[in-house]
Tab-separated table of C-alpha atoms in Angstrom:
chain	number	residue	atom	x	y	z
X	742	VAL	CA	16.973	-1.318	-5.243
X	743	LEU	CA	13.871	-2.446	-2.825
X	744	GLY	CA	12.861	-5.504	-4.654
X	745	ASN	CA	15.950	-6.528	-5.454
X	746	MET	CA	17.381	-6.422	-1.898
X	747	LEU	CA	14.643	-7.849	-0.167
X	748	HIS	CA	14.769	-10.428	-2.996
X	749	LYS	CA	18.331	-11.632	-2.309
X	750	ALA	CA	17.426	-11.823	1.114
X	751	GLY	CA	15.202	-14.368	0.691
X	752	TYR	CA	11.844	-12.138	0.506
X	753	ALA	CA	9.168	-13.477	-2.446
X	754	THR	CA	8.795	-9.953	-3.814
X	755	GLY	CA	5.200	-8.822	-5.754
X	756	HIS	CA	4.320	-5.951	-7.355
X	757	PHE	CA	0.933	-5.385	-8.702
X	758	GLY	CA	-0.502	-2.121	-9.587
X	759	LYS	CA	0.782	1.486	-11.130
X	760	TRP	CA	4.434	1.042	-11.937
X	761	HIS	CA	5.546	4.115	-14.497
X	762	LEU	CA	8.752	3.028	-15.790
X	763	GLY	CA	7.716	2.374	-19.434
X	764	GLY	CA	4.838	1.396	-20.990
X	765	GLN	CA	2.653	4.109	-21.535
X	766	ARG	CA	2.553	5.925	-24.353
X	767	ASP	CA	4.614	3.590	-26.886
X	768	VAL	CA	7.283	3.196	-24.274
X	769	GLY	CA	7.623	-0.280	-24.811
X	770	GLU	CA	11.559	-0.851	-24.547
X	771	ALA	CA	11.421	-0.527	-20.660
X	772	PRO	CA	12.891	-3.416	-18.690
X	773	LEU	CA	9.747	-5.628	-17.600
X	774	ILE	CA	9.154	-5.441	-13.516
X	775	THR	CA	10.177	-8.403	-12.792
X	776	GLU	CA	14.103	-7.356	-13.970
X	777	TYR	CA	13.930	-4.990	-10.680
X	778	GLY	CA	13.912	-7.812	-8.601
X	779	PHE	CA	10.227	-8.947	-9.015
X	780	ASP	CA	8.940	-12.821	-8.752
X	781	LYS	CA	5.696	-11.397	-9.926
X	782	SER	CA	4.190	-8.604	-11.501
X	783	LEU	CA	0.400	-7.125	-12.739
X	784	THR	CA	0.682	-3.639	-13.937
X	785	ASN	CA	-1.604	-1.118	-15.673
X	786	PHE	CA	-0.824	0.873	-18.843
X	787	GLU	CA	1.775	1.987	-17.075
X	788	GLY	CA	4.353	-0.929	-17.125
X	789	LEU	CA	4.915	-3.903	-19.187
X	790	GLY	CA	4.144	-7.711	-19.103
X	791	PRO	CA	1.148	-8.823	-17.309
X	792	ARG	CA	-1.148	-6.237	-17.322
X	793	VAL	CA	-4.978	-5.108	-17.132
X	794	LEU	CA	-6.462	-2.214	-19.221
X	795	ALA	CA	-9.470	-0.771	-18.232
X	796	LEU	CA	-12.912	-0.449	-19.941
X	797	CYS	CA	-14.379	2.833	-19.482
X	798	ASP	CA	-18.472	2.619	-18.977
X	799	ALA	CA	-20.292	6.026	-18.242
X	800	HIS	CA	-23.575	4.029	-17.843
X	801	ASN	CA	-25.015	6.618	-20.090
X	802	GLY	CA	-25.548	4.706	-22.870
X	803	LYS	CA	-22.387	5.971	-24.963
X	804	PRO	CA	-20.133	3.496	-26.136
X	805	ILE	CA	-18.019	1.981	-23.568
X	806	LYS	CA	-14.432	3.354	-23.942
X	807	ARG	CA	-10.857	1.817	-23.753
X	808	HIS	CA	-8.419	3.723	-21.653
X	809	ALA	CA	-5.261	2.614	-22.676
X	810	LEU	CA	-2.711	5.246	-24.028
X	811	GLY	CA	-1.176	2.902	-26.384
X	812	SER	CA	-0.372	0.065	-24.083
X	813	ASP	CA	-2.491	-1.944	-25.999
X	814	THR	CA	-0.595	-2.035	-28.930
X	815	LEU	CA	3.444	-2.771	-27.501
X	816	GLY	CA	2.931	-6.540	-26.715
X	817	ARG	CA	5.635	-7.873	-23.703
X	818	GLY	CA	2.628	-9.504	-21.762
X	819	LYS	CA	-0.799	-10.906	-21.510
X	820	ILE	CA	-3.385	-8.179	-21.904
X	821	GLU	CA	-6.799	-8.814	-19.782
X	822	TRP	CA	-9.572	-5.923	-20.556
X	823	VAL	CA	-12.030	-4.992	-17.278
X	824	ASP	CA	-14.163	-2.921	-15.965
X	825	ARG	CA	-12.184	0.048	-14.903
X	826	SER	CA	-14.255	0.303	-11.736
X	827	LEU	CA	-12.620	-3.848	-10.637
X	828	VAL	CA	-8.672	-2.884	-12.096
X	829	THR	CA	-8.154	-1.687	-8.316
X	830	GLN	CA	-9.800	-5.509	-7.405
X	831	SER	CA	-7.388	-7.168	-10.291
X	832	PHE	CA	-4.436	-5.979	-7.943
X	833	THR	CA	-5.746	-6.797	-4.797
X	834	GLN	CA	-7.325	-10.571	-6.173
X	835	ALA	CA	-3.573	-11.204	-7.300
X	836	ALA	CA	-1.676	-9.790	-4.406
X	837	ILE	CA	-3.756	-12.196	-2.121
X	838	GLU	CA	-3.191	-14.791	-4.223
X	839	PHE	CA	0.672	-14.193	-4.321
X	840	ILE	CA	0.654	-13.862	-0.450
X	841	ARG	CA	-1.055	-17.449	-0.175
X	842	GLN	CA	1.469	-18.458	-2.350
X	843	SER	CA	4.120	-16.991	-0.196
X	844	GLN	CA	2.707	-19.112	2.714
X	845	ARG	CA	2.304	-22.050	1.339
X	846	GLN	CA	5.785	-22.070	0.633
X	847	ASP	CA	6.841	-20.987	4.039
X	848	LYS	CA	8.703	-17.394	2.493
X	849	PRO	CA	8.520	-13.952	3.928
X	850	PHE	CA	7.119	-11.829	1.626
X	851	TYR	CA	7.189	-8.373	0.292
X	852	VAL	CA	4.115	-6.473	-2.223
X	853	ASN	CA	4.060	-3.271	-3.932
X	854	LEU	CA	-0.092	-2.738	-4.297
X	855	TRP	CA	-0.056	-0.041	-5.745
X	856	PRO	CA	-3.564	0.738	-7.579
X	857	ASP	CA	-4.019	3.710	-9.761
X	858	ASP	CA	-7.490	4.920	-8.280
X	859	VAL	CA	-8.352	7.646	-6.922
X	860	HIS	CA	-6.513	8.495	-9.904
X	861	GLY	CA	-9.167	10.075	-13.021
X	862	PRO	CA	-10.195	8.563	-15.345
X	863	TRP	CA	-13.474	8.136	-12.821
X	864	TYR	CA	-15.665	5.438	-13.906
X	865	PRO	CA	-17.066	4.387	-10.263
X	866	PRO	CA	-19.963	0.993	-10.434
X	867	GLU	CA	-23.001	2.769	-11.663
X	868	VAL	CA	-24.489	2.314	-7.902
X	869	ARG	CA	-22.106	5.096	-7.114
X	870	ARG	CA	-22.139	7.474	-9.662
X	871	GLY	CA	-24.176	10.279	-7.704
X	872	ASP	CA	-25.447	13.098	-9.721
X	873	GLY	CA	-22.035	12.576	-12.451
X	874	SER	CA	-20.612	15.462	-10.940
X	875	LYS	CA	-16.677	15.445	-10.778
X	876	ARG	CA	-16.586	15.128	-6.693
X	877	GLU	CA	-19.263	12.479	-6.814
X	878	LEU	CA	-17.780	9.857	-9.184
X	879	TYR	CA	-14.309	10.686	-7.522
X	880	LEU	CA	-16.111	10.201	-4.013
X	881	GLY	CA	-17.935	6.771	-5.630
X	882	VAL	CA	-14.224	5.236	-6.633
X	883	LEU	CA	-12.577	6.005	-3.263
X	884	GLU	CA	-15.507	3.936	-1.184
X	885	THR	CA	-15.244	1.145	-4.198
X	886	MET	CA	-11.831	1.569	-3.731
X	887	ASP	CA	-11.849	0.841	-0.193
X	888	GLU	CA	-14.096	-2.043	-0.067
X	889	GLN	CA	-11.712	-3.716	-2.591
X	890	LEU	CA	-8.248	-2.821	-0.518
X	891	GLY	CA	-10.355	-3.945	2.629
X	892	GLU	CA	-10.124	-7.936	1.721
X	893	LEU	CA	-6.427	-7.615	1.221
X	894	PHE	CA	-6.754	-6.346	4.568
X	895	ASP	CA	-8.957	-8.934	6.406
X	896	VAL	CA	-6.526	-11.096	4.986
X	897	ILE	CA	-3.878	-10.147	6.604
X	898	GLN	CA	-6.181	-9.100	10.092
X	899	SER	CA	-7.944	-12.515	10.342
X	900	ASP	CA	-4.408	-14.834	9.792
X	901	PRO	CA	-2.981	-14.606	13.579
X	902	GLN	CA	0.504	-15.211	12.095
X	903	LEU	CA	0.221	-12.460	9.103
X	904	LYS	CA	-1.407	-9.876	11.556
X	905	GLN	CA	1.571	-10.279	13.815
X	906	ASN	CA	4.499	-10.190	12.026
X	907	THR	CA	3.116	-7.953	8.843
X	908	LEU	CA	3.847	-3.960	8.019
X	909	ILE	CA	0.795	-2.437	5.874
X	910	LEU	CA	2.151	1.002	4.940
X	911	ILE	CA	-0.405	3.585	3.331
X	912	CYS	CA	0.348	6.712	1.362
X	913	SER	CA	-0.830	8.774	-1.643
X	914	ASP	CA	1.810	10.140	-4.086
X	915	ASN	CA	0.360	13.926	-5.028
X	916	GLY	CA	-2.290	15.780	-4.134
X	917	PRO	CA	-5.550	16.204	-4.950
X	918	GLU	CA	-7.336	17.377	-8.860
X	919	PRO	CA	-9.445	20.302	-7.856
X	920	GLY	CA	-12.713	19.267	-7.794
X	921	ALA	CA	-11.891	15.760	-6.802
X	922	GLY	CA	-10.395	15.812	-3.445
X	923	SER	CA	-8.819	18.170	-1.264
X	924	ALA	CA	-5.692	19.352	0.513
X	925	GLY	CA	-7.711	20.506	3.734
X	926	PRO	CA	-5.171	23.753	4.937
X	927	PHE	CA	-2.516	23.227	2.806
X	928	ARG	CA	-1.882	25.356	-0.497
X	929	GLY	CA	-2.148	23.918	-4.336
X	930	TYR	CA	-3.218	21.151	-6.128
X	931	LYS	CA	-1.344	18.227	-8.014
X	932	THR	CA	1.476	19.147	-10.453
X	933	MET	CA	2.066	21.722	-7.388
X	934	LEU	CA	5.009	22.233	-5.549
X	935	TYR	CA	2.994	24.256	-2.529
X	936	GLU	CA	2.255	21.890	0.299
X	937	GLY	CA	-1.273	21.067	-1.434
X	938	GLY	CA	0.793	19.474	-4.141
X	939	ILE	CA	3.604	17.489	-2.874
X	940	ARG	CA	2.523	16.613	0.760
X	941	SER	CA	0.239	13.582	1.782
X	942	PRO	CA	-0.744	10.923	4.173
X	943	LEU	CA	1.314	8.077	5.296
X	944	ILE	CA	-0.585	5.799	7.563
X	945	ALA	CA	1.187	2.430	9.042
X	946	TRP	CA	-0.428	-0.674	10.230
X	947	GLY	CA	1.663	-2.958	12.760
X	948	PRO	CA	0.134	-4.595	15.947
X	949	GLY	CA	2.519	-7.683	15.896
X	950	LEU	CA	5.685	-5.191	15.453
X	951	MET	CA	4.271	-1.778	17.495
X	952	GLU	CA	3.743	-1.021	21.056
X	953	GLU	CA	0.128	-1.014	21.790
X	954	SER	CA	0.595	2.372	23.574
X	955	VAL	CA	1.284	3.897	20.198
X	956	GLN	CA	-1.195	2.321	18.131
X	957	GLY	CA	-3.600	4.712	16.754
X	958	GLN	CA	-1.457	7.277	17.534
X	959	VAL	CA	-0.746	10.511	14.735
X	960	ASN	CA	2.085	12.059	14.631
X	961	GLN	CA	2.323	15.557	12.807
X	962	THR	CA	5.918	16.070	13.444
X	963	SER	CA	8.013	14.226	11.744
X	964	VAL	CA	9.122	15.534	8.439
X	965	PHE	CA	9.311	11.878	5.938
X	966	ALA	CA	9.867	11.955	2.260
X	967	ALA	CA	9.088	8.967	0.202
X	968	ILE	CA	12.301	7.758	-0.397
X	969	ASP	CA	13.061	7.458	3.715
X	970	LEU	CA	11.085	4.564	2.935
X	971	VAL	CA	14.140	1.992	1.599
X	972	PRO	CA	16.753	2.562	4.265
X	973	SER	CA	13.364	2.300	6.989
X	974	LEU	CA	11.848	-0.812	5.383
X	975	LEU	CA	15.755	-2.617	5.453
X	976	GLU	CA	15.893	-1.913	8.972
X	977	ILE	CA	12.669	-3.139	9.753
X	978	THR	CA	13.359	-6.519	7.517
X	979	GLY	CA	16.863	-6.543	8.799
X	980	THR	CA	18.295	-6.932	5.292
X	981	GLU	CA	21.794	-5.701	4.911
X	982	PRO	CA	22.104	-3.380	1.768
X	983	ASP	CA	23.996	-3.986	-0.923
X	984	GLU	CA	27.984	-2.931	-0.405
X	985	ASN	CA	28.556	0.524	-2.059
X	986	VAL	CA	24.675	1.823	-2.030
X	987	GLN	CA	24.296	5.328	-1.075
X	988	PHE	CA	20.527	6.293	-0.093
X	989	ASP	CA	18.875	9.720	-0.771
X	990	GLY	CA	16.861	8.863	1.892
X	991	GLU	CA	17.323	7.883	5.506
X	992	ASN	CA	16.534	5.378	8.110
X	993	LEU	CA	13.521	6.214	9.900
X	994	ALA	CA	12.244	3.082	10.641
X	995	GLY	CA	11.613	3.371	14.603
X	996	VAL	CA	8.674	6.429	13.174
X	997	LEU	CA	7.336	4.433	10.906
X	998	LEU	CA	6.996	1.951	14.015
X	999	GLY	CA	5.573	4.637	15.971
X	1000	GLN	CA	9.267	4.385	18.503
X	1001	SER	CA	10.046	8.010	17.025
X	1002	ASP	CA	9.206	11.187	16.519
X	1003	GLN	CA	12.375	12.444	14.689
X	1004	SER	CA	12.897	13.832	11.404
X	1005	ARG	CA	15.367	13.307	8.036
X	1006	GLN	CA	18.102	15.100	8.559
X	1007	GLU	CA	19.266	16.337	5.151
X	1008	PRO	CA	16.809	18.595	2.727
X	1009	ILE	CA	14.261	17.010	0.331
X	1010	TYR	CA	14.470	18.790	-3.016
X	1011	PHE	CA	11.003	18.874	-5.752
X	1012	ARG	CA	11.404	20.013	-9.249
X	1013	ARG	CA	7.939	20.032	-10.753
X	1014	PRO	CA	7.062	17.974	-13.740
X	1015	PRO	CA	8.213	19.641	-17.127
X	1016	ASP	CA	4.909	19.956	-18.492
X	1017	ARG	CA	3.159	21.800	-15.713
X	1018	ASP	CA	4.705	25.325	-15.567
X	1019	SER	CA	1.685	26.745	-16.185
X	1020	PHE	CA	-1.564	24.875	-14.510
X	1021	TYR	CA	-4.921	24.868	-13.610
X	1022	GLY	CA	-5.215	28.521	-14.034
X	1023	VAL	CA	-1.989	29.602	-12.012
X	1024	GLU	CA	0.514	31.136	-15.034
X	1025	ASP	CA	3.830	30.295	-13.565
X	1026	LEU	CA	4.205	27.647	-11.144
X	1027	PRO	CA	7.408	27.291	-9.025
X	1028	ASP	CA	10.161	25.040	-10.933
X	1029	LEU	CA	11.984	24.235	-7.909
X	1030	ALA	CA	11.404	23.732	-4.173
X	1031	VAL	CA	13.819	22.826	-1.102
X	1032	ARG	CA	12.351	21.720	2.297
X	1033	ASP	CA	14.993	22.120	5.398
X	1034	GLY	CA	13.601	21.545	9.011
X	1035	ASN	CA	10.733	24.067	8.831
X	1036	TRP	CA	12.306	26.201	6.095
X	1037	LYS	CA	10.143	25.728	2.442
X	1038	LEU	CA	11.767	27.978	-0.483
X	1039	LEU	CA	10.701	27.719	-4.115
X	1040	CYS	CA	11.569	29.589	-7.245
X	1041	GLU	CA	12.647	29.668	-10.513
X	1042	TYR	CA	15.302	27.254	-12.047
X	1043	ASP	CA	17.769	29.932	-11.918
X	1044	GLY	CA	16.919	31.018	-8.368
X	1045	SER	CA	14.718	33.932	-9.156
X	1046	GLN	CA	11.460	34.998	-7.574
X	1047	ALA	CA	11.935	32.979	-4.600
X	1048	GLU	CA	9.467	32.664	-1.929
X	1049	LEU	CA	10.309	31.273	1.756
X	1050	TYR	CA	7.319	30.092	3.897
X	1051	ASP	CA	8.074	28.915	7.970
X	1052	LEU	CA	6.003	25.300	7.646
X	1053	LYS	CA	6.256	25.718	11.285
X	1054	ASN	CA	3.756	28.445	11.724
X	1055	ASP	CA	2.487	28.778	8.668
X	1056	ARG	CA	1.472	25.635	6.866
X	1057	GLY	CA	-0.731	26.725	4.099
X	1058	GLU	CA	1.966	29.221	2.923
X	1059	THR	CA	-0.064	32.107	3.549
X	1060	LYS	CA	2.970	34.106	3.858
X	1061	ASN	CA	5.922	34.502	1.890
X	1062	VAL	CA	8.548	35.964	4.628
X	1063	ALA	CA	11.820	36.179	1.914
X	1064	ASP	CA	12.084	39.532	2.347
X	1065	ASP	CA	12.496	39.113	6.081
X	1066	HIS	CA	15.362	36.333	6.277
X	1067	PRO	CA	17.513	37.226	2.914
X	1068	GLU	CA	20.354	34.357	4.458
X	1069	ILE	CA	17.781	31.547	4.688
X	1070	VAL	CA	16.803	32.611	1.028
X	1071	ASN	CA	20.483	32.690	-0.621
X	1072	ARG	CA	21.219	29.834	1.341
X	1073	LEU	CA	18.211	27.804	0.268
X	1074	LYS	CA	18.585	28.789	-3.039
X	1075	LYS	CA	22.188	27.538	-3.833
X	1076	GLN	CA	21.521	24.645	-2.771
X	1077	VAL	CA	18.245	23.650	-4.568
X	1078	VAL	CA	19.916	25.341	-7.568
X	1079	ASP	CA	22.916	23.728	-7.244
X	1080	TRP	CA	20.981	19.979	-6.862
X	1081	GLN	CA	18.920	20.963	-9.913
X	1082	GLU	CA	22.015	21.318	-11.736
X	1083	SER	CA	23.388	17.841	-10.859
X	1084	MET	CA	20.175	16.049	-11.838
X	1085	PRO	CA	19.833	15.007	-15.045
X	1086	ALA	CA	18.288	17.406	-17.414
X	1087	ASP	CA	14.716	17.548	-18.664
X	1088	ASN	CA	13.286	19.956	-20.675
X	1089	GLY	CA	11.332	22.070	-18.314
X	1090	GLU	CA	12.811	24.885	-19.321
X	1091	ASN	CA	11.784	24.547	-23.111
X	1092	TRP	CA	8.648	22.493	-22.907
X	1093	LYS	CA	6.646	25.086	-24.375
X	1094	ASP	CA	9.125	25.661	-27.519
X	1095	GLU	CA	8.940	21.791	-27.898
X	1096	SER	CA	5.228	21.617	-27.826
X	1097	LYS	CA	4.985	24.394	-30.418
X	1098	LYS	CA	6.940	22.501	-32.347
X	1099	LYS	CA	4.967	19.194	-32.009
X	1100	ASN	CA	1.923	21.119	-32.291
X	1101	LYS	CA	3.092	22.284	-35.930
X	1102	LYS	CA	4.181	19.027	-37.364
X	1103	ARG	CA	0.651	17.525	-36.295
């Protein structure tokens, strides 16, 4: 949606990196990225069109592995194999080239740069493997990614026109994997609906768009979801949304630019990935979650096993206060169950049964 709307408004639009809408594990019939309003794209095994696929070298004398998950059999775009430690660099260089071309054409630009680092598998350069432990490999990939993204940031910062008229947003899609990253004070990991699984950082940089007094400040109060980015960025760019479009997100442009510490007004709903009811040693993870203001409720698909947390006073979700607030539990439980039933069905409730069937067929 954002790519299409900005493209119609005259922006050059490019997507470089992870896409996750076709390409992976035999999904070859999905639309190409350029069909979503992007002029140029370069992706990995989770998208279609031109893509870079990884050669995973553990630097231990063993054969180099190819990490493609079936993408290399799908066609629909030129494929280039590169060392896993250079995949992010491929995306960064493509983004830089796209930006320079946009400048030559005197066009404003919008770029998605979505590397799959620091997602596993972790194959940093040999000099950054450390002792070969999961944590050291993760940190080696992180340091390498910082350098590679830094090349793009240097291009923006060293060009006076770009520096004064560019907004860079840096965020993540989920929490860490145990033994690799850290969720700090928050409970849980990737795959979980606790804060450690779903809360992620958001950094906004735009010195020409922000008052000097707010640059470098930290906002720890605003509740802001990724779905709020689209209407917020449309506001910042002065782009009118398409007619009859109803966003799930809210316009919080002032929060991104440091002008406000307000929060979204509507609740945020979550449901776990269908294959992750039992993960990282937890046998029965909550299926659904909703955050409304400072209240956070987690429960099963039918609303049972409800847990309630006051995130203002207990951001680590250490004390379940459901028994103390039955009215809030009933209200939020109904909201999240109704939301779940309004969504397209997934196979979360019968994933284990379906998985057993697949295994028997094999």
